[in-house]
Amino acid sequence: MAIRPILRWPDPRLSQACGPAVPGPELDALAADMLATMYHAEGRGLAAPQVGEMVRLFVMDAVWKDGPAEPQVFVNPEILSLSEERVEGVEGCLSIPGVRTLIVRAPEIRLRWTSLFGAVQEATLSGFPAICAQHEIDHLDGIVTLDRLSPEARDEALREMEA
Ligand code: ZN
C-alpha cells in the first residue's frame, strides 16, 4: 500500500475518459493505494485518473471524518437513474486545491458497480454519497468541477486556485 501523488488540474489526464477496470490483484493494489492516498489527503472520495490510472474505479468514505472509517470501492460504476430534483452544493476537489465550486447535482441516484471480487452491486445513494459518487464518476469521464461552471464562475474559481 502506497500513498500516490495526486495529479493537479490542468494535467491532461484529468480531462480524458477512462477505460473499463478489470478486477484482479493489480486492481486490488490500486484500490488500496487510492484509499491510503485519499485518507492521507483528508478527502472523502478519489478517482483512479487522479493518481494517473485511466480505469473506471473510485473510492469513497463519506463518514470517516465523523466516526469509524467505512472505505468503499466502486469498480466500473454506472448511474442507472437520477432523481428529478436538483440541489446546489459546494464541492472541493483534491486535484484543484483551494477551489470551492457551487455545483448542481441530483441528491439521489441509483448506482450499479462491481466489487473488487467481481460481484455486481446496486444501491440507491442519497445526500453526500450521491453527490460524491457523481463527482467521482465525472472524473472517470474526464470532467472536473470547473467544466460544470459558467465561464464567469470558472474564471472566479481559477483566481482562487492555489499557486
Ligand atoms: Zn475531484
Coordinates of C-alpha atoms and ligand atoms in Angstrom, one line a residue:
M1 CA 0.0 0.0 0.0
A2 CA 1.4 3.3 -1.0
I3 CA 0.4 7.0 -1.0
R4 CA 0.4 8.2 -4.6
P5 CA 0.9 11.7 -5.8
I6 CA -2.4 13.3 -6.8
L7 CA -2.5 14.9 -10.2
R8 CA -3.4 18.5 -10.3
W9 CA -5.6 20.2 -12.8
P10 CA -4.9 21.1 -15.7
D11 CA -3.0 17.8 -16.0
P12 CA -4.4 16.4 -19.4
R13 CA -5.1 13.0 -17.8
L14 CA -7.8 14.7 -15.7
S15 CA -9.7 15.6 -19.0
Q16 CA -9.6 12.1 -20.5
A17 CA -12.3 9.4 -20.3
C18 CA -11.2 6.2 -18.6
G19 CA -11.5 2.7 -19.9
P20 CA -13.0 -0.3 -18.1
A21 CA -11.3 -1.6 -14.9
V22 CA -10.6 -5.3 -14.7
P23 CA -10.9 -6.9 -11.2
G24 CA -7.7 -8.8 -10.1
P25 CA -4.6 -8.4 -8.0
E26 CA -3.5 -5.2 -9.8
L27 CA -6.8 -3.5 -9.2
D28 CA -6.8 -4.6 -5.5
A29 CA -3.4 -3.0 -5.1
L30 CA -4.6 0.2 -6.9
A31 CA -7.7 0.5 -4.7
A32 CA -5.6 0.0 -1.5
D33 CA -3.2 2.8 -2.7
M34 CA -6.1 5.0 -3.6
L35 CA -7.8 4.6 -0.2
A36 CA -4.4 5.3 1.6
T37 CA -3.9 8.4 -0.7
M38 CA -7.5 9.6 0.0
Y39 CA -7.2 9.4 3.8
H40 CA -3.7 11.0 3.7
A41 CA -5.1 13.9 1.7
E42 CA -8.1 14.1 4.0
G43 CA -10.5 13.6 1.2
R44 CA -13.8 11.6 1.1
G45 CA -13.5 10.4 -2.5
L46 CA -10.8 9.8 -5.1
A47 CA -11.0 8.6 -8.7
A48 CA -8.3 6.5 -10.4
P49 CA -7.4 9.2 -13.0
Q50 CA -6.5 11.5 -10.1
V51 CA -3.5 9.2 -9.5
G52 CA -2.8 8.8 -13.2
E53 CA -4.5 5.4 -13.7
M54 CA -7.0 5.6 -16.5
V55 CA -9.5 3.0 -15.4
R56 CA -13.1 3.3 -14.2
L57 CA -12.6 2.9 -10.4
F58 CA -13.2 5.2 -7.5
V59 CA -13.0 5.0 -3.7
M60 CA -15.1 6.8 -1.2
D61 CA -15.6 7.1 2.5
A62 CA -18.4 9.5 3.3
V63 CA -18.2 9.1 7.1
W64 CA -14.6 8.8 8.3
K65 CA -14.4 12.4 9.4
D66 CA -17.3 11.9 11.8
G67 CA -16.7 8.3 13.1
P68 CA -15.2 4.9 12.2
A69 CA -13.9 4.6 8.7
E70 CA -16.1 2.9 6.0
P71 CA -13.9 2.5 3.0
Q72 CA -15.9 1.7 -0.2
V73 CA -14.5 0.7 -3.6
F74 CA -16.6 1.1 -6.8
V75 CA -15.4 -0.7 -10.0
N76 CA -16.9 0.3 -13.3
P77 CA -19.7 2.4 -11.7
E78 CA -22.7 3.3 -13.7
I79 CA -25.5 5.7 -12.8
L80 CA -28.8 3.9 -13.6
S81 CA -31.0 6.8 -12.8
L82 CA -31.0 10.2 -11.2
S83 CA -33.8 11.7 -9.0
E84 CA -35.6 14.6 -10.7
E85 CA -34.8 17.0 -8.0
R86 CA -31.6 19.1 -8.3
V87 CA -29.6 20.7 -5.4
E88 CA -26.7 23.1 -5.5
G89 CA -23.8 22.3 -3.2
V90 CA -20.2 23.4 -2.5
E91 CA -17.6 20.9 -3.8
G92 CA -13.9 20.8 -3.4
C93 CA -11.6 18.5 -5.4
L94 CA -8.2 17.1 -4.3
S95 CA -6.9 17.8 -7.9
I96 CA -8.0 21.5 -7.7
P97 CA -6.7 22.5 -4.2
G98 CA -8.1 25.6 -2.6
V99 CA -11.0 25.9 -5.0
R100 CA -14.6 25.6 -3.8
T101 CA -17.3 25.5 -6.5
L102 CA -21.1 25.5 -6.5
I103 CA -22.3 22.5 -8.5
V104 CA -25.8 21.4 -9.3
R105 CA -26.5 17.7 -8.9
A106 CA -29.2 15.2 -8.2
P107 CA -29.5 14.5 -4.5
E108 CA -30.3 10.8 -5.1
I109 CA -29.0 8.3 -7.6
R110 CA -29.4 4.6 -8.4
L111 CA -25.9 3.2 -8.8
R112 CA -24.6 -0.1 -10.2
W113 CA -21.0 -1.1 -9.8
T114 CA -18.8 -4.2 -9.4
S115 CA -16.9 -5.1 -6.3
L116 CA -13.2 -6.0 -6.2
F117 CA -14.3 -9.6 -6.1
G118 CA -16.3 -9.1 -9.4
A119 CA -19.8 -9.2 -7.8
V120 CA -22.3 -6.8 -9.3
Q121 CA -23.8 -4.5 -6.7
E122 CA -26.7 -2.0 -6.9
A123 CA -27.8 0.6 -4.4
T124 CA -29.6 3.9 -4.0
L125 CA -27.3 6.6 -2.7
S126 CA -28.7 9.9 -1.3
G127 CA -27.2 13.0 0.2
F128 CA -23.4 13.3 0.4
P129 CA -22.6 9.9 -1.0
A130 CA -24.8 10.6 -4.1
I131 CA -23.1 13.9 -4.7
C132 CA -19.6 12.4 -4.1
A133 CA -20.3 9.5 -6.5
Q134 CA -21.4 11.9 -9.2
H135 CA -18.3 14.0 -8.7
E136 CA -16.0 10.9 -8.9
I137 CA -17.8 9.4 -12.0
D138 CA -17.4 12.8 -13.7
H139 CA -13.6 12.2 -13.2
L140 CA -13.9 8.9 -14.9
D141 CA -15.5 10.7 -17.8
G142 CA -12.7 13.3 -17.9
I143 CA -14.9 16.0 -16.3
V144 CA -13.8 18.2 -13.4
T145 CA -15.9 20.6 -11.4
L146 CA -14.6 23.6 -13.4
D147 CA -16.1 22.1 -16.5
R148 CA -19.6 22.4 -14.9
L149 CA -19.3 26.1 -14.2
S150 CA -20.3 29.1 -16.3
P151 CA -17.4 30.9 -17.9
E152 CA -17.7 33.7 -15.3
A153 CA -17.8 31.3 -12.4
R154 CA -14.9 29.3 -13.8
D155 CA -12.7 32.4 -14.1
E156 CA -13.6 33.3 -10.5
A157 CA -12.7 29.8 -9.3
L158 CA -9.4 29.8 -11.1
R159 CA -8.4 33.0 -9.4
E160 CA -8.9 31.2 -6.1
M161 CA -6.7 28.3 -7.1
E162 CA -3.6 27.8 -5.0
A163 CA -0.4 28.6 -6.8
Ligands
ZN1 ZN -12.4 15.7 -7.7

